[in-house]
mmCIF file of C-alpha atoms (C1' of nucleotides) in Angstrom:
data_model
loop_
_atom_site.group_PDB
_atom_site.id
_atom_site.type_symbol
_atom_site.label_atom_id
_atom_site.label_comp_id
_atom_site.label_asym_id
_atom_site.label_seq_id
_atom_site.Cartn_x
_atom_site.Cartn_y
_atom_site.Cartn_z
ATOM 1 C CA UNK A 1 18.948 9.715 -53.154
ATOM 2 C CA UNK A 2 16.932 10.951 -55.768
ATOM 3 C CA UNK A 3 13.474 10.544 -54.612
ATOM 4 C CA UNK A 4 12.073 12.777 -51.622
ATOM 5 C CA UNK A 5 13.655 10.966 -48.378
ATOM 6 C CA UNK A 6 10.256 8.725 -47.073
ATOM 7 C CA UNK A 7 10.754 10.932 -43.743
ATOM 8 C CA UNK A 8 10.229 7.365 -41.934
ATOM 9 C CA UNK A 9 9.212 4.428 -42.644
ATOM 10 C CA UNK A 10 7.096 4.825 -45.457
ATOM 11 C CA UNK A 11 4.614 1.985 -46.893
ATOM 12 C CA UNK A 12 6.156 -0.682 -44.324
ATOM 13 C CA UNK A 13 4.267 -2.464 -41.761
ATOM 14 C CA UNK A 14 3.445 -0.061 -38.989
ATOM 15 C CA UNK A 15 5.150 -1.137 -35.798
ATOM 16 C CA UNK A 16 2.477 -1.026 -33.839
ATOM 17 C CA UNK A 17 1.128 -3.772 -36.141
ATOM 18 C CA UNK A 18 4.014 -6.151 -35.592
ATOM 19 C CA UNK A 19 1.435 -7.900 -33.349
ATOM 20 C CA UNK A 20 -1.070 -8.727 -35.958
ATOM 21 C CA UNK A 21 0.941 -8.888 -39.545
ATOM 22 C CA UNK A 22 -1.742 -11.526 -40.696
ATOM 23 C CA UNK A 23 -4.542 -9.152 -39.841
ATOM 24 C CA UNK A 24 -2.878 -6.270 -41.444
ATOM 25 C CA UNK A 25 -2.459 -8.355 -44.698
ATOM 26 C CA UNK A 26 -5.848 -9.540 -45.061
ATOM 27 C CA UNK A 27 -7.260 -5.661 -44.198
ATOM 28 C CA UNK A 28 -4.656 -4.413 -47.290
ATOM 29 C CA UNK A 29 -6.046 -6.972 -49.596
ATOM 30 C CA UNK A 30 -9.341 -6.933 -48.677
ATOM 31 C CA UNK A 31 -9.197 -2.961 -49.553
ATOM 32 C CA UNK A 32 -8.131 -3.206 -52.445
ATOM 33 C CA UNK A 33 -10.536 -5.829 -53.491
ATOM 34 C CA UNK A 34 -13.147 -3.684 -52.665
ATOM 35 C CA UNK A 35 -11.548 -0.730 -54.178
ATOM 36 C CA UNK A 36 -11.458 -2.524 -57.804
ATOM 37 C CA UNK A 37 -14.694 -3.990 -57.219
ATOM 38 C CA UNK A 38 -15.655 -0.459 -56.579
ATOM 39 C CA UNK A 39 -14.447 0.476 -59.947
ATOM 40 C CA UNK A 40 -16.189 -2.211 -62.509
ATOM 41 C CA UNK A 41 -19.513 -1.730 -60.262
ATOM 42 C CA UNK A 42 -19.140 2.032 -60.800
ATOM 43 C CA UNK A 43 -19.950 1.020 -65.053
ATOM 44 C CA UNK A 44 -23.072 -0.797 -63.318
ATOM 45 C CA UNK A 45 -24.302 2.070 -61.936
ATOM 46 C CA UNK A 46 -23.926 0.466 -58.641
ATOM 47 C CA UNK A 47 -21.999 1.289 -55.091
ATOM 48 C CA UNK A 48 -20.633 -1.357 -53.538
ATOM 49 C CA UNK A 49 -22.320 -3.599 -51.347
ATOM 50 C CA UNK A 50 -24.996 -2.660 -53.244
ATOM 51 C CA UNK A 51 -24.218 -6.119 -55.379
ATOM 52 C CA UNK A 52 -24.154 -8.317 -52.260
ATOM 53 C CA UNK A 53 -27.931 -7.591 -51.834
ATOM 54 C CA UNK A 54 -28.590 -7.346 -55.520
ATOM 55 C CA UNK A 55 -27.652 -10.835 -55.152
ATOM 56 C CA UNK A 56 -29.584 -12.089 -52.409
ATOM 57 C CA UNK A 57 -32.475 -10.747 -54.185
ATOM 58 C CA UNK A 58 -31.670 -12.154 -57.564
ATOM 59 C CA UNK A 59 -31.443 -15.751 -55.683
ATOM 60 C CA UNK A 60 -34.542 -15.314 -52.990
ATOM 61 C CA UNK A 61 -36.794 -13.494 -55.255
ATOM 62 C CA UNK A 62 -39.538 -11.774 -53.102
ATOM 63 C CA UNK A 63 -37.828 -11.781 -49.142
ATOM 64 C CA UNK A 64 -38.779 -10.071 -46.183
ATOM 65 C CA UNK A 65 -36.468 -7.333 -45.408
ATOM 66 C CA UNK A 66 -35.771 -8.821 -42.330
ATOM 67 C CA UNK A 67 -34.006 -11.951 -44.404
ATOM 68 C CA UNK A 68 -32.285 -9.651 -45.739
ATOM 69 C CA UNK A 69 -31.157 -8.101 -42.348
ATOM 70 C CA UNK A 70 -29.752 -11.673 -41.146
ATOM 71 C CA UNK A 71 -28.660 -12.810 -44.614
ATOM 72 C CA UNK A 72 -26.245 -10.052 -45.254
ATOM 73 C CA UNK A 73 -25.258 -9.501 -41.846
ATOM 74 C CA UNK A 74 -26.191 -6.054 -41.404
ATOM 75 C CA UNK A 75 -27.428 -3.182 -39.254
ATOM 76 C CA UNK A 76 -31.410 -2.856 -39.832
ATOM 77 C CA UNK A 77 -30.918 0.575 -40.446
ATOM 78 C CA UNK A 78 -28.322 0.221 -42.975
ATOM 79 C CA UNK A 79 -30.471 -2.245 -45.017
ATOM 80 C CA UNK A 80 -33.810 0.276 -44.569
ATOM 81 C CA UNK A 81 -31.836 2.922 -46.729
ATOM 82 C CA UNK A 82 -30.036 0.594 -48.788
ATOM 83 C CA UNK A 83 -33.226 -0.142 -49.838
ATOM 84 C CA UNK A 84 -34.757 3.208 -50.198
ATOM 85 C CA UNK A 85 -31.679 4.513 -52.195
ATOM 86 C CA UNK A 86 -31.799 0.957 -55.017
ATOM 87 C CA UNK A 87 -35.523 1.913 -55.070
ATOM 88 C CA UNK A 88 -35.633 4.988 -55.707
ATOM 89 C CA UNK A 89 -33.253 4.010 -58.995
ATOM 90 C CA UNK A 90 -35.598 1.427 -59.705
ATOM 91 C CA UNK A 91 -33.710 -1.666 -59.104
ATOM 92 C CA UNK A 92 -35.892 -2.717 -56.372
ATOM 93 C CA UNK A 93 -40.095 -2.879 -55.293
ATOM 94 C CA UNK A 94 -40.787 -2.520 -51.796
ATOM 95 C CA UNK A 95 -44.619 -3.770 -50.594
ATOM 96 C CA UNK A 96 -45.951 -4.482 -47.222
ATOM 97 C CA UNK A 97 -46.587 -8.163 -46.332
ATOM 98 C CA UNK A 98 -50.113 -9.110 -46.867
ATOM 99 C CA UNK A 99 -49.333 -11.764 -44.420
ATOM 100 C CA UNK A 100 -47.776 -9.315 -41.629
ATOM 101 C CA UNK A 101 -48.462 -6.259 -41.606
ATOM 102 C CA UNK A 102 -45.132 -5.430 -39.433
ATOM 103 C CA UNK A 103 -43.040 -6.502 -42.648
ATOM 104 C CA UNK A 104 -41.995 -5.428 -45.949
ATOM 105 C CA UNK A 105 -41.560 -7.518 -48.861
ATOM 106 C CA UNK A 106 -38.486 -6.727 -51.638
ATOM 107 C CA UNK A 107 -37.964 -7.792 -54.652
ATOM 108 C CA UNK A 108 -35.929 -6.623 -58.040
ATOM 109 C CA UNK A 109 -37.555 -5.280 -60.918
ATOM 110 C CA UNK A 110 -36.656 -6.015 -64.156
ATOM 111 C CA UNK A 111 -34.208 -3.026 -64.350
ATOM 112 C CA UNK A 112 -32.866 -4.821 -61.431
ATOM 113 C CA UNK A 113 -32.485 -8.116 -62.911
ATOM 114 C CA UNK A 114 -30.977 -7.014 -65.985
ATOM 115 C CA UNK A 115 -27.808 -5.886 -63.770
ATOM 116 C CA UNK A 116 -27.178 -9.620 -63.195
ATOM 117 C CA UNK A 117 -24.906 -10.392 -65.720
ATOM 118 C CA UNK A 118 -22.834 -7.601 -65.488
ATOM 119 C CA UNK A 119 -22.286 -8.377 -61.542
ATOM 120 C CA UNK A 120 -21.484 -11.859 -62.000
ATOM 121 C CA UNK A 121 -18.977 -11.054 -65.004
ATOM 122 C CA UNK A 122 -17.388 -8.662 -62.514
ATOM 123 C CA UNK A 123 -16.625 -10.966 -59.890
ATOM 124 C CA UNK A 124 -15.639 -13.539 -62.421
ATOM 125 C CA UNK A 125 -13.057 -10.655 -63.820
ATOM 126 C CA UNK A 126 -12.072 -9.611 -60.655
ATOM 127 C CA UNK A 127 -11.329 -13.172 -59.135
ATOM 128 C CA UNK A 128 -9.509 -13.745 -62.323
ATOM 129 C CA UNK A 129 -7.394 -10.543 -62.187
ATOM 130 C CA UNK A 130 -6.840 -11.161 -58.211
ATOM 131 C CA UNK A 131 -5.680 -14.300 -58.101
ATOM 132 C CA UNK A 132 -3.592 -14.325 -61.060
ATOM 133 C CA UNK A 133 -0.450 -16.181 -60.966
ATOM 134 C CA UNK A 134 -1.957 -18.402 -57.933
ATOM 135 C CA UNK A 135 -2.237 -22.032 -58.693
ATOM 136 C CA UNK A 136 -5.457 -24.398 -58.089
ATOM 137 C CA UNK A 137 -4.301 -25.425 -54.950
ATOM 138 C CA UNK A 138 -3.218 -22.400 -53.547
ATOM 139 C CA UNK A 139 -6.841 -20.931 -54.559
ATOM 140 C CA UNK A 140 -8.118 -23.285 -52.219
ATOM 141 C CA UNK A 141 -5.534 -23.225 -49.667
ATOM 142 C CA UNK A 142 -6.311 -19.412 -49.237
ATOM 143 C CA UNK A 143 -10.083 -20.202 -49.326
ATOM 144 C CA UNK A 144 -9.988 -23.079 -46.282
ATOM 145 C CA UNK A 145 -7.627 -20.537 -43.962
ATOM 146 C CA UNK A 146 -10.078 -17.269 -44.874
ATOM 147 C CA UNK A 147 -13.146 -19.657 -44.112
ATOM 148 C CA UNK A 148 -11.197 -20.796 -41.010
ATOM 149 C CA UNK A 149 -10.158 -17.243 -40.217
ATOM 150 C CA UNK A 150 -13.955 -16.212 -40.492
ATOM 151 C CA UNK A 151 -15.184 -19.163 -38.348
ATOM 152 C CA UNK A 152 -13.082 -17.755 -35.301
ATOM 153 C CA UNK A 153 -14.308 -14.119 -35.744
ATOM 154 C CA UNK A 154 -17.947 -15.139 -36.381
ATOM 155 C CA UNK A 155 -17.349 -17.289 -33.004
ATOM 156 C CA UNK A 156 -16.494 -14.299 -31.026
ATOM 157 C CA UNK A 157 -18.748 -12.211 -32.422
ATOM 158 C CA UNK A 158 -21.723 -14.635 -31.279
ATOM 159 C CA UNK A 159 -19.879 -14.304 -28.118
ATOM 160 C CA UNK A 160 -20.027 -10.526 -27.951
ATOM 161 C CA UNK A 161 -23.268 -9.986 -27.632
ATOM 162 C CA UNK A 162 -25.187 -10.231 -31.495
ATOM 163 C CA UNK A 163 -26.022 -13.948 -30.662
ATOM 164 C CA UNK A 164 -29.502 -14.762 -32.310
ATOM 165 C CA UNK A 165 -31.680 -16.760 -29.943
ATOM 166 C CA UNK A 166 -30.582 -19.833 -31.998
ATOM 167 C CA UNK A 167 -29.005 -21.910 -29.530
ATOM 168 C CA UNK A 168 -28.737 -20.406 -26.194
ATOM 169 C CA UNK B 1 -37.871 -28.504 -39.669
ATOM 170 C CA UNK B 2 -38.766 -26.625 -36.565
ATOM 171 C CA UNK B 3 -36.564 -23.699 -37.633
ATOM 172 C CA UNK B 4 -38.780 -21.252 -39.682
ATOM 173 C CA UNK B 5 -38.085 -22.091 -43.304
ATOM 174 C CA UNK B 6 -35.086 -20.391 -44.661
ATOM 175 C CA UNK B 7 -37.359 -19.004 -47.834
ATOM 176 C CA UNK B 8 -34.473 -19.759 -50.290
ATOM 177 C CA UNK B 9 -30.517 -20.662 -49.696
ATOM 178 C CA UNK B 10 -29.942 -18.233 -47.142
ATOM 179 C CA UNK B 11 -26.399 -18.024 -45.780
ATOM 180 C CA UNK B 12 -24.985 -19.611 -48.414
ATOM 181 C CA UNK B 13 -22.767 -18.366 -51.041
ATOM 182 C CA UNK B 14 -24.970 -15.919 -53.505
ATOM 183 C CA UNK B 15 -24.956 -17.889 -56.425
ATOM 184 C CA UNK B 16 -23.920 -14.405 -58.461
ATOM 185 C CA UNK B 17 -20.726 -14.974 -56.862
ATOM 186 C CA UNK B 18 -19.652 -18.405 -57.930
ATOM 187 C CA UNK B 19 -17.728 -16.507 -60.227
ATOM 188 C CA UNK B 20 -15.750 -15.292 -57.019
ATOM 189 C CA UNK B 21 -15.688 -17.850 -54.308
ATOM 190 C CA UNK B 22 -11.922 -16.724 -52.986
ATOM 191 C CA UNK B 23 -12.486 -13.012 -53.539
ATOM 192 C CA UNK B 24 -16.357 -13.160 -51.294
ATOM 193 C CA UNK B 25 -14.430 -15.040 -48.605
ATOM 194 C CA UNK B 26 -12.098 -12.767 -48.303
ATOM 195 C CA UNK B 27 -14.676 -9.910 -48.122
ATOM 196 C CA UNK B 28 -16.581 -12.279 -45.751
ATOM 197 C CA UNK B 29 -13.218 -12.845 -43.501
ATOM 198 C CA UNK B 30 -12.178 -8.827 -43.933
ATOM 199 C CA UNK B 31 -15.782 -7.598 -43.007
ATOM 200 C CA UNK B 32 -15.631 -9.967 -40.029
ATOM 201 C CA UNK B 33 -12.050 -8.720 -38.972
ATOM 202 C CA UNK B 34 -12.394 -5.215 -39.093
ATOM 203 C CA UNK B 35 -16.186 -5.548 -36.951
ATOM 204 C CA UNK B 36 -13.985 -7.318 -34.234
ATOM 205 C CA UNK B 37 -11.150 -4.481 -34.686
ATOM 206 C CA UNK B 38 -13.922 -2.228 -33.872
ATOM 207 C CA UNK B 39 -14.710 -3.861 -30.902
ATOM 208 C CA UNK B 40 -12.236 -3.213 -29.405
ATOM 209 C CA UNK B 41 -11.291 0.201 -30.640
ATOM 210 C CA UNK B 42 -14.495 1.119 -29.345
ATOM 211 C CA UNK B 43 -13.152 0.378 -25.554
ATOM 212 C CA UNK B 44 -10.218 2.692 -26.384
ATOM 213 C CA UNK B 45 -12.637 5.438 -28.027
ATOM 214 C CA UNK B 46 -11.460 5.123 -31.423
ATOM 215 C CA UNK B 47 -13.589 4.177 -34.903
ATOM 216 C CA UNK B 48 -11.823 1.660 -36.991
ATOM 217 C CA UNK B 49 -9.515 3.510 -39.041
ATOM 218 C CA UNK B 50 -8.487 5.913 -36.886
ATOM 219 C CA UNK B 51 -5.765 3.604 -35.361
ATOM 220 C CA UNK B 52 -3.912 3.133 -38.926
ATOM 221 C CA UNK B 53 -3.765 6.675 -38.729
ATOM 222 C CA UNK B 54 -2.053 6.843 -35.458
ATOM 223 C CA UNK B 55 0.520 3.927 -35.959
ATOM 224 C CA UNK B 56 2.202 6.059 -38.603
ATOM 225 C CA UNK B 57 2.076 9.122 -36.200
ATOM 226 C CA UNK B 58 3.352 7.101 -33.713
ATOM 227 C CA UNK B 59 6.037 5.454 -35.928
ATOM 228 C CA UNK B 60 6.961 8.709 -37.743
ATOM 229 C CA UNK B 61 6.839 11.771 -35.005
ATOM 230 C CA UNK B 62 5.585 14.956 -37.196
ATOM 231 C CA UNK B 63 4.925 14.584 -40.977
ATOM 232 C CA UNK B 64 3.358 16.254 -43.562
ATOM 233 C CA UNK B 65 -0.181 15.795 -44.279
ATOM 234 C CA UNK B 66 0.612 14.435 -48.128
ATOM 235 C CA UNK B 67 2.942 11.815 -46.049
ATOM 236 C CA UNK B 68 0.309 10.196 -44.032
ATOM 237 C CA UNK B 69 -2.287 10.346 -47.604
ATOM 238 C CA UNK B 70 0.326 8.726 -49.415
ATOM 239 C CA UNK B 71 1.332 6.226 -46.697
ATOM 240 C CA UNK B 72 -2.527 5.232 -45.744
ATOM 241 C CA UNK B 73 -3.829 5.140 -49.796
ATOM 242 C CA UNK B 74 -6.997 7.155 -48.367
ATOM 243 C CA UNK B 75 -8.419 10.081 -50.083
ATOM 244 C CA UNK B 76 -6.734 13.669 -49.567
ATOM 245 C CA UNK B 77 -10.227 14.020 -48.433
ATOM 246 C CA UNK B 78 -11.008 11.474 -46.044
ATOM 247 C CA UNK B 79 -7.467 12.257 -44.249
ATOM 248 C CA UNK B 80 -8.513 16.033 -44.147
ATOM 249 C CA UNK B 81 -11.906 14.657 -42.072
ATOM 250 C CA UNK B 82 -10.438 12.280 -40.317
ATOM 251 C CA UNK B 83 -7.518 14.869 -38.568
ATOM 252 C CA UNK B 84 -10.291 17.136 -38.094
ATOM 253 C CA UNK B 85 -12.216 14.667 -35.480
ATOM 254 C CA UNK B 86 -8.866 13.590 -33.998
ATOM 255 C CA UNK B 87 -7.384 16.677 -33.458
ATOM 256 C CA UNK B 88 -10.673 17.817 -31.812
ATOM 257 C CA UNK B 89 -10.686 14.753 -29.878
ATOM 258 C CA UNK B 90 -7.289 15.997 -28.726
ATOM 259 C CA UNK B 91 -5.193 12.812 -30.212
ATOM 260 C CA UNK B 92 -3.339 14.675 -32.855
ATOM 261 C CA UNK B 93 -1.778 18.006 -33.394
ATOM 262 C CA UNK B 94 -1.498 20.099 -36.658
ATOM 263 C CA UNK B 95 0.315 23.494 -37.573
ATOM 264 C CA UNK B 96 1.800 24.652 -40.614
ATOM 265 C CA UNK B 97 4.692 23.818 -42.159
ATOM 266 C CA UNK B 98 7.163 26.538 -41.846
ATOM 267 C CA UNK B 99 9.412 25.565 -45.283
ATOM 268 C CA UNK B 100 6.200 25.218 -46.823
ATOM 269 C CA UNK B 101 2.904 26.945 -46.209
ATOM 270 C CA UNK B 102 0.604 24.811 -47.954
ATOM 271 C CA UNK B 103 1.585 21.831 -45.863
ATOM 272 C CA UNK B 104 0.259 21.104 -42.762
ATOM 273 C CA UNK B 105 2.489 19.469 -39.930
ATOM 274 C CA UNK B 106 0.756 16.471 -37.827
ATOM 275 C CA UNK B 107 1.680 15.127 -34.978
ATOM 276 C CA UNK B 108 0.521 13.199 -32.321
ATOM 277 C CA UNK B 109 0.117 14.719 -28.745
ATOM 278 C CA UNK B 110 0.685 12.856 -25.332
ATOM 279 C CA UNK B 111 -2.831 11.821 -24.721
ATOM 280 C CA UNK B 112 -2.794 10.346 -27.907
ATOM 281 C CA UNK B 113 0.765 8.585 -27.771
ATOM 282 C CA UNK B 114 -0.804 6.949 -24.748
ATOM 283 C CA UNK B 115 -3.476 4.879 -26.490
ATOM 284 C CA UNK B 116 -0.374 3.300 -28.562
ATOM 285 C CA UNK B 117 -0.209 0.201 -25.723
ATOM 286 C CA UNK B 118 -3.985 -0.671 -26.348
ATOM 287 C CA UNK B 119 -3.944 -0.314 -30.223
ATOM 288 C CA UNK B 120 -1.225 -2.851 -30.347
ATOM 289 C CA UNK B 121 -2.355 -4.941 -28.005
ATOM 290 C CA UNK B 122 -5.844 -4.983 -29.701
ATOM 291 C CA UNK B 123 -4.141 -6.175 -32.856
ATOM 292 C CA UNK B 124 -1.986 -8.758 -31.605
ATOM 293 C CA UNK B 125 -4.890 -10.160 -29.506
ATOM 294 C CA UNK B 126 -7.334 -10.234 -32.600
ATOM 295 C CA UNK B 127 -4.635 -12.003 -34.711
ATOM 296 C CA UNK B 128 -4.781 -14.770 -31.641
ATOM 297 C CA UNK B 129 -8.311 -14.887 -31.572
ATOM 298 C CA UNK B 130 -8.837 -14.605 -35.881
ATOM 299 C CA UNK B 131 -5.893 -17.165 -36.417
ATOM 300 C CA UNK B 132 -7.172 -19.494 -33.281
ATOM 301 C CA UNK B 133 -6.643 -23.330 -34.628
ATOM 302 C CA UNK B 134 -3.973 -22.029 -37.196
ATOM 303 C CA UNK B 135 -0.334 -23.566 -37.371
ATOM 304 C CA UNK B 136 2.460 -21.392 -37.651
ATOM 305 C CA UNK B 137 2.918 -22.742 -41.707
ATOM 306 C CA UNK B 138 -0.423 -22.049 -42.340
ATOM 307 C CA UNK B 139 0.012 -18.359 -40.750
ATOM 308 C CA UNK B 140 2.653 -17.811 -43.030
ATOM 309 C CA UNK B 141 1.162 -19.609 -45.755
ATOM 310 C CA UNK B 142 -1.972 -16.942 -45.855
ATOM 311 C CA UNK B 143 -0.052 -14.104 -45.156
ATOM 312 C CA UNK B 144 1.990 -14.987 -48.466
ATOM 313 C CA UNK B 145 -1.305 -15.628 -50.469
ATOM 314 C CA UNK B 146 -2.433 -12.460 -49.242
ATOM 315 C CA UNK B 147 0.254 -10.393 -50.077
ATOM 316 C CA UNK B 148 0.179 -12.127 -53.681
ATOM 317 C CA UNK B 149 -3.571 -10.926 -53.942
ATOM 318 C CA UNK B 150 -2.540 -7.842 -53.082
ATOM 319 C CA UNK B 151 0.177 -6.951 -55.325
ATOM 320 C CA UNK B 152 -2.331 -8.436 -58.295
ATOM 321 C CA UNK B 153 -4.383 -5.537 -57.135
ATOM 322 C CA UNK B 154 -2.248 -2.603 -56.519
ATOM 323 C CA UNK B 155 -1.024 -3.510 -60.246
ATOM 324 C CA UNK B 156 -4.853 -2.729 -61.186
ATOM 325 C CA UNK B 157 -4.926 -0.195 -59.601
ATOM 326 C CA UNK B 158 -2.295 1.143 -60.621
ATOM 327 C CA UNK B 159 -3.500 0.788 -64.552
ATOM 328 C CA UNK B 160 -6.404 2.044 -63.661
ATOM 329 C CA UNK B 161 -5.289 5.736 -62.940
ATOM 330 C CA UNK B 162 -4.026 6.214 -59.165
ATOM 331 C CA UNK B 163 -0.730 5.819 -60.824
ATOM 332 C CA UNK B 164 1.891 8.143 -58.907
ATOM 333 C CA UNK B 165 4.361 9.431 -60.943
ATOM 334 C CA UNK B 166 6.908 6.881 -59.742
ATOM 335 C CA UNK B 167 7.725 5.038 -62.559
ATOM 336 C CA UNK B 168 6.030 6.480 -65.428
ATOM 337 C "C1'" DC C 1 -58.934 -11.399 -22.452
ATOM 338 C "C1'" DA C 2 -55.808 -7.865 -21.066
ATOM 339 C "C1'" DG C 3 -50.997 -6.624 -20.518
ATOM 340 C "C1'" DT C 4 -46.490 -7.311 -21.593
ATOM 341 C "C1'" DA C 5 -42.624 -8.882 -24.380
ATOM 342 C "C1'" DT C 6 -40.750 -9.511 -28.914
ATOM 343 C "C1'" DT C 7 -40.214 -8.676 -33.676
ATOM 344 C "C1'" DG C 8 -40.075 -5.513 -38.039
ATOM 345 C "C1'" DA C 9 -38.829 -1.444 -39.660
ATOM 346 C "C1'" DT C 10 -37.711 3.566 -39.569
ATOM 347 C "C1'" DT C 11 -35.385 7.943 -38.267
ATOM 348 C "C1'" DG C 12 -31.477 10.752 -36.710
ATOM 349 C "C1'" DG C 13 -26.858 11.168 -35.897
ATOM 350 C "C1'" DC C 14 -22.254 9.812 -36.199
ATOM 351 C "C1'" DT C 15 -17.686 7.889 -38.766
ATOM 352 C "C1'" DG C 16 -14.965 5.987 -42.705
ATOM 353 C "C1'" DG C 17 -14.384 6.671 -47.325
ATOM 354 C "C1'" DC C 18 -14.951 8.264 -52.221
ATOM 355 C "C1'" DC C 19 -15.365 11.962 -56.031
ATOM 356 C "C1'" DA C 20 -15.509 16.604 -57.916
ATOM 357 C "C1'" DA C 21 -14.423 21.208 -57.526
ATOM 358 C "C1'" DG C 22 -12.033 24.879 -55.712
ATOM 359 C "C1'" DG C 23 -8.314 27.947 -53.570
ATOM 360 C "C1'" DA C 24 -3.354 28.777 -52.014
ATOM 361 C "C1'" DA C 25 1.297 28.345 -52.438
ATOM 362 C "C1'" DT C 26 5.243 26.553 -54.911
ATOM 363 C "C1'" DG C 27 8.033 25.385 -58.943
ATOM 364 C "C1'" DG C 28 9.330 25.299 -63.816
ATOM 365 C "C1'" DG C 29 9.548 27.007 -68.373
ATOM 366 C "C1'" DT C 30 10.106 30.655 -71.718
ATOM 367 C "C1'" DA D 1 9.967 38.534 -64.907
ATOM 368 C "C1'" DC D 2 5.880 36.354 -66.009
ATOM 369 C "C1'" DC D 3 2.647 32.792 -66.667
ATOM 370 C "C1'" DC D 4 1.320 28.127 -66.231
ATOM 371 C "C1'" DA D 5 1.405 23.498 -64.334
ATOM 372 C "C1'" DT D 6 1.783 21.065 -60.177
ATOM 373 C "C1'" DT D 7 1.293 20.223 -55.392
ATOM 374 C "C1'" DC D 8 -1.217 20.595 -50.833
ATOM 375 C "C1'" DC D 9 -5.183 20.960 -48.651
ATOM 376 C "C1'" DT D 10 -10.177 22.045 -47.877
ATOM 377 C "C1'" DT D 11 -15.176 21.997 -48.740
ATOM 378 C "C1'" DG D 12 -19.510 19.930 -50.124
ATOM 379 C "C1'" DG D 13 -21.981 16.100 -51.395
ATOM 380 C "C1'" DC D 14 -22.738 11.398 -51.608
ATOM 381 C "C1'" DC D 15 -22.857 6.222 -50.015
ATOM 382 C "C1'" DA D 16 -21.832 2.139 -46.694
ATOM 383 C "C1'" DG D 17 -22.332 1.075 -42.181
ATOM 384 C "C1'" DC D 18 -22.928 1.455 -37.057
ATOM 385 C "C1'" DC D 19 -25.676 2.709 -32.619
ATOM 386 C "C1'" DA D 20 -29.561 4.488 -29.990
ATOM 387 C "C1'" DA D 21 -34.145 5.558 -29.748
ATOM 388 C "C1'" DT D 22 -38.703 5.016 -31.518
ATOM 389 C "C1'" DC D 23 -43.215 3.279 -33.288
ATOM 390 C "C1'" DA D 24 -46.364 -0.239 -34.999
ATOM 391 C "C1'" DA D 25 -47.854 -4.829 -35.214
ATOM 392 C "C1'" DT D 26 -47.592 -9.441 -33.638
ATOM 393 C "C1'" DA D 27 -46.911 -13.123 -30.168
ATOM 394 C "C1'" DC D 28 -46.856 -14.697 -25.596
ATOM 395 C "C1'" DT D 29 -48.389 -15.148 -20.949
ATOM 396 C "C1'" DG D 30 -50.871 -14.677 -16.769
#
DNA sequence: CAGTATTGATTGGCTGGCCAAGGAATGGGT
DNA sequence: ACCCATTCCTTGGCCAGCCAATCAATACTG
């Protein structure tokens, strides 16, 4: 025993997550997806998340801020100084709605726009460099079950209280 | 149309991302996962996070601070924070490390060795609820696609710099 | 038409998490 | 014995993201 004794169980699945192995797995992943992501969006001069509503905005072109709000899923307030911060960097114009004067109308500039490329060649790369070794099928495989996995959770979410006044 | 027109493809997948269908549904699925964790951390009066923290406590009795930064991936930093608020919250315990007095001993104390029944049983009961629908082959089946995804990305990472001097 | 409810957005405050920089204590090399 | 590199941790600053409270403008209803 060469290396420093692990003092426990180092690195393993904490026990107290023998419950929920799947869960703990996707959480691991998903961090270090983010993590990488982190690091080619970091040459971008972005922070992640920051891309998710780059993108929105790429595809919407002028939106009210509250489509952004239920498009990305997010806390008002967290979208308010999203917003402030990517305009303040001049990726983004903020004006009021003519139309309501309650609402505030986004939309990239062309210092925004010209991030597009790099954005979608990092998710390309990253996909790529993630799912290496994983066949076609298995791709999709993983896809259906995430999708399926994110069906239940938006279920009881909706269930929990952030329901929309959509169907009840 | 009664709904109130969507102004573009709302909801759908950002078309910035076809690039990345997998990797966004897995951030999509993760997101969703860890806002349900939270829900019910909340009810035990801990932030999402904090309960990785305490499995290893709880799985590893008193270990040095470098232990739990190495054994979470987090930021010297972030673990630094995080023990502050904990300790002050009166779930954790620190003192120094007599055989070495830059290290810092943690540990966790009774009150906080008592949320250890709710933690787990928040994770096994969100795995229920997340893998609701879900054979037992498909369980498996994701787990081992996520693990795949995950060791693509710890290799990144590792390339990329956090490289421990393990192997090199 | 007046009064109330709902929507749109902001502010302040909190946590998780990162990076960069710094200060102690230890360990290794000459 | 001394100096230097490494390790361990902390601080400050920043961003994502949440909740609670708030204000302004619109919509709804009696």
């Amino acid at each position: 025993m060469t290396t420093a004794e692990p003092a426990c169980t180092a690195d393993q699945l904490p026990s107290a997550a023998r419950g929920g192995p799947v869960g703990m797995t996707l959480a691991r992943a998903a961090r270090a997806h983010r993590i990488a992501m982190g690091r080619r969006l970091r040459e971008l001069g972005l922070y992640p998340g920051q891309e998710l509503m780059m993108m929105v905005l790429w595809d919407c072109g002028a939106v009210r801020q509250s489509e952004l709000i239920h498009s990305l899923g997010l806390d008002p307030s967290t979208v308010t100084k999203m917003l402030q911060r990517l305009e303040q960097c001049g990726l983004v114009l903020r004006r009021p709605d003519p139309s309501d004067r309650r609402a505030v109308l986004v939309e990239t500039t062309e210092e925004g726009r010209a991030l597009r490329g790099g954005v979608e060649r990092a998710w390309s790369d990253l996909e790529e460099s993630s799912l290496a070794g994983i066949g076609p099928d298995d791709r999709a495989e993983l896809a259906r079950l995430l999708d399926l996995v994110a069906d239940n959770l938006r279920e009881e979410a909706e269930e929990a209280g952030d329901c929309p006044p959509l169907n009840c």
